[in-house]
XYZ file of C-alpha atoms in Angstrom:
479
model
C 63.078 -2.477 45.555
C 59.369 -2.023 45.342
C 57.270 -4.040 48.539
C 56.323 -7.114 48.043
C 59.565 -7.887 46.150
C 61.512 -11.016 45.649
C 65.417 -11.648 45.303
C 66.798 -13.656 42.941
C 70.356 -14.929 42.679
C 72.447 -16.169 40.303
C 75.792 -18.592 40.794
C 77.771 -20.838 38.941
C 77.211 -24.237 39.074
C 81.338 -24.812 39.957
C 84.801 -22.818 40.139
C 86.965 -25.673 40.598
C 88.526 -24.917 36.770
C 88.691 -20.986 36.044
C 89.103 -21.655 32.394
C 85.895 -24.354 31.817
C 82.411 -23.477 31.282
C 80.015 -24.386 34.063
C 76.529 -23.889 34.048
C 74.670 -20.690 35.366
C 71.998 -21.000 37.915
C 69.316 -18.894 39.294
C 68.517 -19.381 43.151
C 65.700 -17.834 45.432
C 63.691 -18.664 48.420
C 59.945 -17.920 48.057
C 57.872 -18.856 50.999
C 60.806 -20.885 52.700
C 60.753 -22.732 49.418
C 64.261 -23.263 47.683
C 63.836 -22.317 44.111
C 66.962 -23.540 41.764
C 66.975 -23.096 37.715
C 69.150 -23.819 34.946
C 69.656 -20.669 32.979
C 70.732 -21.867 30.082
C 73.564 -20.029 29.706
C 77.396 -21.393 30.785
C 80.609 -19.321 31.662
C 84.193 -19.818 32.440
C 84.535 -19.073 36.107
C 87.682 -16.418 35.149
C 84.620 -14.121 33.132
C 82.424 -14.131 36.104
C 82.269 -11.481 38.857
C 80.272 -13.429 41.644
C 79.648 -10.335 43.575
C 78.529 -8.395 40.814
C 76.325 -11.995 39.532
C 77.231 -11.312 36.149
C 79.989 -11.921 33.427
C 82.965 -9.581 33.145
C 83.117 -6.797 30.247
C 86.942 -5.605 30.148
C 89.239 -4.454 28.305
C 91.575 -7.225 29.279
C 89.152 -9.462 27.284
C 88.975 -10.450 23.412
C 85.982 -9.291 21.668
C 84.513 -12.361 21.611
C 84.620 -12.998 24.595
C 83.105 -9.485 25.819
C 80.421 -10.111 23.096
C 79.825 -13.491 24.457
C 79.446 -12.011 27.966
C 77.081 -9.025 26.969
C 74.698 -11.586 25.498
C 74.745 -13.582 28.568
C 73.920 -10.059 31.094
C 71.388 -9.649 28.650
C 69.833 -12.925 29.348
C 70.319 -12.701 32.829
C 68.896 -9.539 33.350
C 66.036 -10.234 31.807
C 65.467 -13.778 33.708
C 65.639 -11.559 36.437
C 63.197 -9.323 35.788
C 61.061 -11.954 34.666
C 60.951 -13.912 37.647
C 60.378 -10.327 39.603
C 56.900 -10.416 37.254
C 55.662 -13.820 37.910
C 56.067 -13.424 41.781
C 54.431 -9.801 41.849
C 52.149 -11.128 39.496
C 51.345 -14.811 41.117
C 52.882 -15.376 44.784
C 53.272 -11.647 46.269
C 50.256 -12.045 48.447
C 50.226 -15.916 48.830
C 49.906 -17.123 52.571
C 53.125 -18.417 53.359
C 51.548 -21.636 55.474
C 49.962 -22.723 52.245
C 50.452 -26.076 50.815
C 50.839 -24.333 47.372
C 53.370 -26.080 45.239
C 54.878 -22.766 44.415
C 58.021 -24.362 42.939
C 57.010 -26.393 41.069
C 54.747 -23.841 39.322
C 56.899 -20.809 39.941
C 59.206 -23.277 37.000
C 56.288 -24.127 34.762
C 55.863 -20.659 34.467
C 59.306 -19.615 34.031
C 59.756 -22.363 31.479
C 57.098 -21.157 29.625
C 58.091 -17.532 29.182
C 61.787 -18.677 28.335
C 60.334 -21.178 25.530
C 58.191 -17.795 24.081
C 61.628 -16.026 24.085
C 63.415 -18.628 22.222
C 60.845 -18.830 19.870
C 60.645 -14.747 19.180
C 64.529 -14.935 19.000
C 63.912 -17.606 16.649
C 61.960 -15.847 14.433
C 64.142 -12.563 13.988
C 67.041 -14.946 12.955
C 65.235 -16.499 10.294
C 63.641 -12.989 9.718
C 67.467 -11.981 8.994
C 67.344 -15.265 6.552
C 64.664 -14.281 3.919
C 65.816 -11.952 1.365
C 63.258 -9.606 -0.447
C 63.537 -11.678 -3.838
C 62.365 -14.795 -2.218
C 59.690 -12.977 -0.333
C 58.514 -11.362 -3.192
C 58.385 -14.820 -5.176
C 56.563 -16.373 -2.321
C 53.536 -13.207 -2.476
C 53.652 -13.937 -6.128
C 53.059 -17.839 -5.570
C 50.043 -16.790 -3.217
C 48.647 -14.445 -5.708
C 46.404 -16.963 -7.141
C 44.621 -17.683 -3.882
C 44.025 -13.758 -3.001
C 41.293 -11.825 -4.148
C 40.547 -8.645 -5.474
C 39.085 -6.491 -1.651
C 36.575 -4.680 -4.070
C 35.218 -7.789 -6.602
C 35.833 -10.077 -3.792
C 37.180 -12.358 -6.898
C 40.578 -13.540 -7.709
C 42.926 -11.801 -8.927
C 43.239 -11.885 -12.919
C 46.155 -13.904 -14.582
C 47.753 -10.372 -16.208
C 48.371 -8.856 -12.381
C 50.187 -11.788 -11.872
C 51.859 -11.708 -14.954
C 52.862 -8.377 -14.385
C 54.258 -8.853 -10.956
C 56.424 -11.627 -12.215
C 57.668 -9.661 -14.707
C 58.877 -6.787 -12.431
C 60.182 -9.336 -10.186
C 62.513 -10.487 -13.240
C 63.413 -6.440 -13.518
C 64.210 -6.356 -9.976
C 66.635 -9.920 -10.112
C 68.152 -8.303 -13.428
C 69.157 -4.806 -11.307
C 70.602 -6.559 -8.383
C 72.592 -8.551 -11.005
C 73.761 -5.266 -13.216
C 74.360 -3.389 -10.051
C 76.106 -6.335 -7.662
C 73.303 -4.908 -5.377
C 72.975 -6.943 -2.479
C 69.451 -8.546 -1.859
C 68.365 -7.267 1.531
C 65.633 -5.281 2.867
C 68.009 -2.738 3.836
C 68.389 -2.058 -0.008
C 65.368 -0.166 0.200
C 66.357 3.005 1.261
C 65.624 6.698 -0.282
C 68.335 6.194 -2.682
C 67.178 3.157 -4.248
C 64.523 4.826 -5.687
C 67.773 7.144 -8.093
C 70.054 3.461 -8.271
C 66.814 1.210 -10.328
C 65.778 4.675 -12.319
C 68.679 5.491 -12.949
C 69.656 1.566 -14.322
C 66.754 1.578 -15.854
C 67.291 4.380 -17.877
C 70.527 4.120 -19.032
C 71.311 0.093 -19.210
C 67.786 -0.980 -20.200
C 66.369 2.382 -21.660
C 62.762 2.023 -19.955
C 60.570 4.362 -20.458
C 59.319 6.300 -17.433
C 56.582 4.778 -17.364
C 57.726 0.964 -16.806
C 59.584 2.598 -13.867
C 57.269 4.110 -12.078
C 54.608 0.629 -12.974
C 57.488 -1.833 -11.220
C 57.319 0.994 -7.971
C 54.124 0.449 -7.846
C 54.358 -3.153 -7.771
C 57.322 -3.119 -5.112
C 55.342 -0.850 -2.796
C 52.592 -3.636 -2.970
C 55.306 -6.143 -1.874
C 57.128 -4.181 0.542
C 53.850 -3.250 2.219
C 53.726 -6.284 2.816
C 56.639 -6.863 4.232
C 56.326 -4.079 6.643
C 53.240 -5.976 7.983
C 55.875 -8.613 8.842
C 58.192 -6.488 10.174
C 60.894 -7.548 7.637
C 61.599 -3.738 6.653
C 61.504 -0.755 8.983
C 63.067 1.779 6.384
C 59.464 3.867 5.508
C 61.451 5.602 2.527
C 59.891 3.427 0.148
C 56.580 4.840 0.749
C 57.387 7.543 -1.065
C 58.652 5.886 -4.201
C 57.205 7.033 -7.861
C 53.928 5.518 -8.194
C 52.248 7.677 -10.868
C 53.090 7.722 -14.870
C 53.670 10.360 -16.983
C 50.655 10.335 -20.330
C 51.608 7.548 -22.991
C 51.419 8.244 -26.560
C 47.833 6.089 -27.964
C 46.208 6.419 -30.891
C 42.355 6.251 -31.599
C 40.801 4.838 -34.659
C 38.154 7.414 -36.678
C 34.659 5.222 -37.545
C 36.045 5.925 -41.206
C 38.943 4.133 -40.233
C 37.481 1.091 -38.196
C 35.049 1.012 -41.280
C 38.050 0.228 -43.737
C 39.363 -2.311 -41.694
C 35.516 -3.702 -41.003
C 35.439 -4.103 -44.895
C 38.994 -5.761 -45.605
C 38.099 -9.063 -47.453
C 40.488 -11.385 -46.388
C 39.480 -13.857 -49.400
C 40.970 -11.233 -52.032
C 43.793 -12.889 -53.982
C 45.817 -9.502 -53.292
C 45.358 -9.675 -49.614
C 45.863 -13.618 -49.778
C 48.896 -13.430 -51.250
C 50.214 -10.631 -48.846
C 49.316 -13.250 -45.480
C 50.655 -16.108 -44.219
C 47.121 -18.907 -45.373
C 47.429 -20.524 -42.121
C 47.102 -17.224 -39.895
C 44.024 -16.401 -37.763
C 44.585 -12.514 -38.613
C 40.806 -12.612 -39.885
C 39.768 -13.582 -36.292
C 41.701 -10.712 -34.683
C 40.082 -8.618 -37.192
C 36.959 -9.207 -36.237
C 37.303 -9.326 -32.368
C 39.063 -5.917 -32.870
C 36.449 -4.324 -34.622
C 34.203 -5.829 -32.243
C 35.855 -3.919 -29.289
C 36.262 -0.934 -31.228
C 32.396 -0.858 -31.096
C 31.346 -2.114 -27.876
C 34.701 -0.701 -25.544
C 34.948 -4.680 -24.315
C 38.537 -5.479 -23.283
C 40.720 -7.343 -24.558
C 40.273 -10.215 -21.604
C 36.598 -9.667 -22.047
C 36.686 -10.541 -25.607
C 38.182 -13.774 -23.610
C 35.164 -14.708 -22.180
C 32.361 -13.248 -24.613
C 30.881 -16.425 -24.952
C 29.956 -17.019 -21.409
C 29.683 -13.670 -20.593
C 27.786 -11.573 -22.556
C 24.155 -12.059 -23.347
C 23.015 -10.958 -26.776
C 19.772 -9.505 -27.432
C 18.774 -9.453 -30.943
C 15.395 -8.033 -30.330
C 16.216 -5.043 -28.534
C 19.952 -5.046 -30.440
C 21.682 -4.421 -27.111
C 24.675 -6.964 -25.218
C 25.123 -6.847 -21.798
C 28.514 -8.106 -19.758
C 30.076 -8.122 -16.910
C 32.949 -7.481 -17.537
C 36.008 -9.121 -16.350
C 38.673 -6.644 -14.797
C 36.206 -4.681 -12.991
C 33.117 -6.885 -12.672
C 30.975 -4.251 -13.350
C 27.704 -4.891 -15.812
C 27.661 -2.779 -18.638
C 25.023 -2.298 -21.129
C 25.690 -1.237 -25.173
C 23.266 -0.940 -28.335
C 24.395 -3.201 -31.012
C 26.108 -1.235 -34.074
C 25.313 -2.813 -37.493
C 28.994 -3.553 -37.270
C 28.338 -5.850 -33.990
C 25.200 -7.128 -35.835
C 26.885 -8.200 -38.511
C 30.099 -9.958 -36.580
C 27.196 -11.755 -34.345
C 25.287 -13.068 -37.616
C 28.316 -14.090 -38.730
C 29.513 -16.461 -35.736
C 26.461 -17.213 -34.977
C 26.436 -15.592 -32.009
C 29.982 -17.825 -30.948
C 32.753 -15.973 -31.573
C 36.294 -17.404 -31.596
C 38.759 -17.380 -29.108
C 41.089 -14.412 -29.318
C 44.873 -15.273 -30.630
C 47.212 -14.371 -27.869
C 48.317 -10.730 -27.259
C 51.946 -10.899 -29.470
C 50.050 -12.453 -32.076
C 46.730 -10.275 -31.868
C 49.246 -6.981 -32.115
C 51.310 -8.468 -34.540
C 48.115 -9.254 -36.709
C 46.750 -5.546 -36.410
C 49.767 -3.596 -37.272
C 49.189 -6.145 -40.607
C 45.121 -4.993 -40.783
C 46.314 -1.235 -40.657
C 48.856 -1.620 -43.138
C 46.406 -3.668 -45.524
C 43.052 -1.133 -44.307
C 45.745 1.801 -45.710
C 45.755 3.481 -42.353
C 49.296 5.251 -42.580
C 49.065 8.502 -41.633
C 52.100 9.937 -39.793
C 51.842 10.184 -36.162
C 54.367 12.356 -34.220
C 55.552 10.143 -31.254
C 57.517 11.484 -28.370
C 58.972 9.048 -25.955
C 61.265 9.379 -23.189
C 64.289 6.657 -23.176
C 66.949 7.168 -20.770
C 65.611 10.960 -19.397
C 65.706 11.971 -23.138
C 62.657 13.177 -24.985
C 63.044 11.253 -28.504
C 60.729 11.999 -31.055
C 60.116 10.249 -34.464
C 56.936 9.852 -36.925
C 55.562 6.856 -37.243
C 52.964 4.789 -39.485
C 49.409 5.417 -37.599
C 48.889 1.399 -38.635
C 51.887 0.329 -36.358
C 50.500 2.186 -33.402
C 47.153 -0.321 -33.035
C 47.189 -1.830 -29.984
C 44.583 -4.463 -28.861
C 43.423 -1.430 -26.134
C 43.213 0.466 -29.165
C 39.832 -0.400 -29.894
C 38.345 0.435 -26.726
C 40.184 3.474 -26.657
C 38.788 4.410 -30.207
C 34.993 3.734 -28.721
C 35.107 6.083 -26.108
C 36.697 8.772 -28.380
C 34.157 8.614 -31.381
C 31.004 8.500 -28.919
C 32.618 11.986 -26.766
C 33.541 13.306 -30.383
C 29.304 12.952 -31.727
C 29.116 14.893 -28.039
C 27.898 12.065 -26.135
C 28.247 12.856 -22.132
C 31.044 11.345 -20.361
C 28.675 10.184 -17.912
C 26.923 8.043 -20.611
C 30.254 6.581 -22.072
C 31.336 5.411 -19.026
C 28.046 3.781 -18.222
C 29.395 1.617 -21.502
C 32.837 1.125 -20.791
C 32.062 0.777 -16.889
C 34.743 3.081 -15.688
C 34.064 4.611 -12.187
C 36.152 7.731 -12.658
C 36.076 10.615 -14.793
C 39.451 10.620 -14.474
C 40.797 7.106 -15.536
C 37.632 7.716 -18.388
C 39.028 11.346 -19.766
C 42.484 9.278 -20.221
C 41.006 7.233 -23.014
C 39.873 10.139 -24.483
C 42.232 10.772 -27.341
C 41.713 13.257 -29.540
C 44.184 15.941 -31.618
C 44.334 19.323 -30.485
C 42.965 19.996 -33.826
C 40.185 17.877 -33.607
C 39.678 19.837 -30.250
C 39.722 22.930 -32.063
C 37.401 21.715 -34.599
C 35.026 20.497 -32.082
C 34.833 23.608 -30.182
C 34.767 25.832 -33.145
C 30.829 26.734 -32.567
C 31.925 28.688 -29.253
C 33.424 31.319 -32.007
C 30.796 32.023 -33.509
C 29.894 35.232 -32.038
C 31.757 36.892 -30.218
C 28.276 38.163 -28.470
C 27.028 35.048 -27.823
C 25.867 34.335 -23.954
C 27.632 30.901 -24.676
C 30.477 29.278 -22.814
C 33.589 30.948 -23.404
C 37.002 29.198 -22.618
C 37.507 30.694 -19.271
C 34.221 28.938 -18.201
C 35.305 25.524 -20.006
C 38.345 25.672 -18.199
C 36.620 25.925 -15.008
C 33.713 23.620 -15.914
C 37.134 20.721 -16.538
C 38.854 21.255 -13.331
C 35.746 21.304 -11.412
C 34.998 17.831 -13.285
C 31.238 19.086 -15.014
C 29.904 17.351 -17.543
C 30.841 19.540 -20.472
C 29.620 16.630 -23.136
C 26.057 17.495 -21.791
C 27.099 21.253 -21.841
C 28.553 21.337 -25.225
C 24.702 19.810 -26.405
C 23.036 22.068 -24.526
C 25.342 24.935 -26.035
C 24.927 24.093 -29.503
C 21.588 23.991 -29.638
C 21.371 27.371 -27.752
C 22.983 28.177 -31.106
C 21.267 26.732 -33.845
């Protein structure tokens, strides 16, 4: 025992009955000073081996009863150790003629550290009580009080939405599966078990598998700030999609559906007189021309500031927060001149997508679109109606395609549409490989030309160069 050290003793209150709890006790003398404290723990006198000072662990005994007595040496061994820090710690060099009340402290302080270790103890058990579902309900209740690190704004209603929805995927799987909910469900094979149920029993796409990862790695990072799951498997968990299958609009196209009287007695007759689908109409074409969202056609009115004079509107927009800048196209002019400059609420999303699948069927916009999807693992593909393929994103989409198509740098699109990366930008890029072909055509011309041959254009895209600005430059090397 290191100098300096104290002993410390523990007996049993009584032995008069071998088979009745009595209390456990912890004796010393410090500085002449009697010390004498109630454990907290009581034992038969039959389980306790005086000279050893703790509770017997045999064979002899039930399983209880050994697992009873481990949890008391437990205790007692660390009271003992903790009473060996607050003496090194406090009295190991105290004069031993001083009028100290070391008792009475040496207690207080003892009491104290015991009340800490009830209160840890305390919190693993109820720790052990909160299952992920009701911790991921409670982050979802809190969501509307959080804000967004880089807007330093809250967070918008469709995150929100979008977590509660996975949250209703995740309470459907353990349901399907019988799964239990615990934190220890989160190993490296749930990652196959909710794929592969997802698949096969609700045929998501991969997509929606790998978005509800990404929204369980949010929550479970968060629980591993708590300590509620140690398993780090889920780190690794799919958080990346595979490329969707969207459509873009030509400006021929938008142009038919710009021009759709609604007032025609054929068109009346084909729509339901009490339906707002002229309002989605013109909020679509609106976005189709100025890349705003469909949240920031939400909010145009107090938003955007329209300048008639120099034909521009400014916004900031609402996902991002970022200010973005766009010329008015005679389309935008006309839509402003039309509201007055106060344009109508947009009709929720169901509604706004049900209402352009309508517009494209009306605007004649049926062109067959080869779709692949993958349901289940399987790659299915099908042709579909170009019409039912508008989306409310569509329009934005179709606004960054037609300004990179007239060879507009990337760099000046996304000054517009207030995207940060090339990346995320060359995504809403969405032209054919025809179109592609068509565009690049000039580079063909001949076969002497000191232009830009593929082999450079490949390298110029992985290397992330501004090849809008190149393919100007090119052209006009040409002409």
């Amino acid at each position: 025992m290191a100098k300096n050290a104290q002993n410390f003793h523990f007996y049993l209150r009584t032995s008069k009955n071998p088979t009745v709890s009595t209390y456990i006790n912890l004796v010393s003398l410090i500085n002449g000073k009697r010390l004498k404290f109630y454990t907290e723990m009581d034992i038969p006198p039959c389980m306790w081996d005086k000279n050893l000072e703790r509770c017997i662990v045999s064979n002899a005994q039930k399983d209880r009863q050994n697992r009873e007595a481990t949890k008391i040496n437990n205790h007692l061994n660390w009271l003992e150790k903790e009473c060996q820090t607050i003496y090194q710690n406090n009295y190991s060099f105290l004069n031993p003629t001083s009028d100290f009340d070391i008792i009475a402290d040496f207690k207080k302080r003892l009491s104290l550290a015991l009340k800490n270790k009830k209160r840890k103890e305390e919190e693993e058990i109820q720790k052990t009580k909160i299952t992920p579902s009701s911790f991921f309900q409670t982050y979802i209740d809190s969501m509307p009080k959080k804000r967004n690190k880089n807007t330093n704004t809250f967070l918008d209603s469709g995150t929100i939405t979008h977590h509660k929805t996975v949250l209703k995927r995740y309470r459907q799987f353990l349901e399907s599966t019988r799964s239990t909910d615990d934190f220890s469900l989160f190993n490296e094979d749930f990652e196959d078990e909710f794929e592969l149920w997802g698949f096969e029993e609700k045929e998501y796409s991969p997509n929606t598998v790998v978005a509800s990862f990404s929204i369980m790695k949010v929550w479970l990072n968060d629980a591993e700030k708590k300590e509620l799951i140690t398993d780090k498997a889920f780190h690794e968990y799919k958080s990346k999609g595979t490329k969707s299958e969207h459509i873009y609009l030509t400006e021929k196209e938008i142009d038919k559906i710009f021009r759709l009287n609604f007032q025609d007695e054929e068109i009346k007759k084909q729509i339901d007189p009490q339906s707002k689908i002229e309002i989605t109409r013109d909020l679509f074409v609106l976005s189709c021309w100025t890349g705003f969202r469909f949240t920031d056609l939400k909010h145009i009115n107090t938003a955007a500031v329209w300048n008639m004079k120099t034909k521009k509107v400014s916004m900031l927009t609402h996902k991002t927060k970022t200010e973005v800048i766009i010329p008015m196209h005679r389309h935008v002019v006309s839509l402003y001149n039309k509201y007055g400059g106060k344009f109508p609420h947009p009709n929720d999303k169901t509604h706004s997508i049900r209402h352009l699948k309508r517009i494209g069927e009306l605007a004649n916009i049926d062109d067959e679109i080869l779709v692949n999807k993958n349901r289940g693992g399987q790659i299915i593909s099908s042709k579909v109606k170009k019409h039912d393929l508008i989306k409310n994103h569509t329009g934005r989409r179709s606004f960054a395609t037609n300004l990179y198509k007239k060879g507009m740098s990337t760099i000046a699109i996304m000054k517009m549409t207030g995207h940060t990366t090339e990346e995320n930008f060359m995504k809403y890029i969405k032209i054919t490989l025809d179109e592609n072909a068509d565009l690049n055509r000039k580079y063909f011309r001949n076969n002497n030309s000191t232009g830009v041959n593929l082999l450079t254009i490949s390298a110029l895209r992985r290397s992330k160069t501004d090849f809008g600005s190149l393919r100007l430059a090119n052209s006009e090397e040409n002409m």
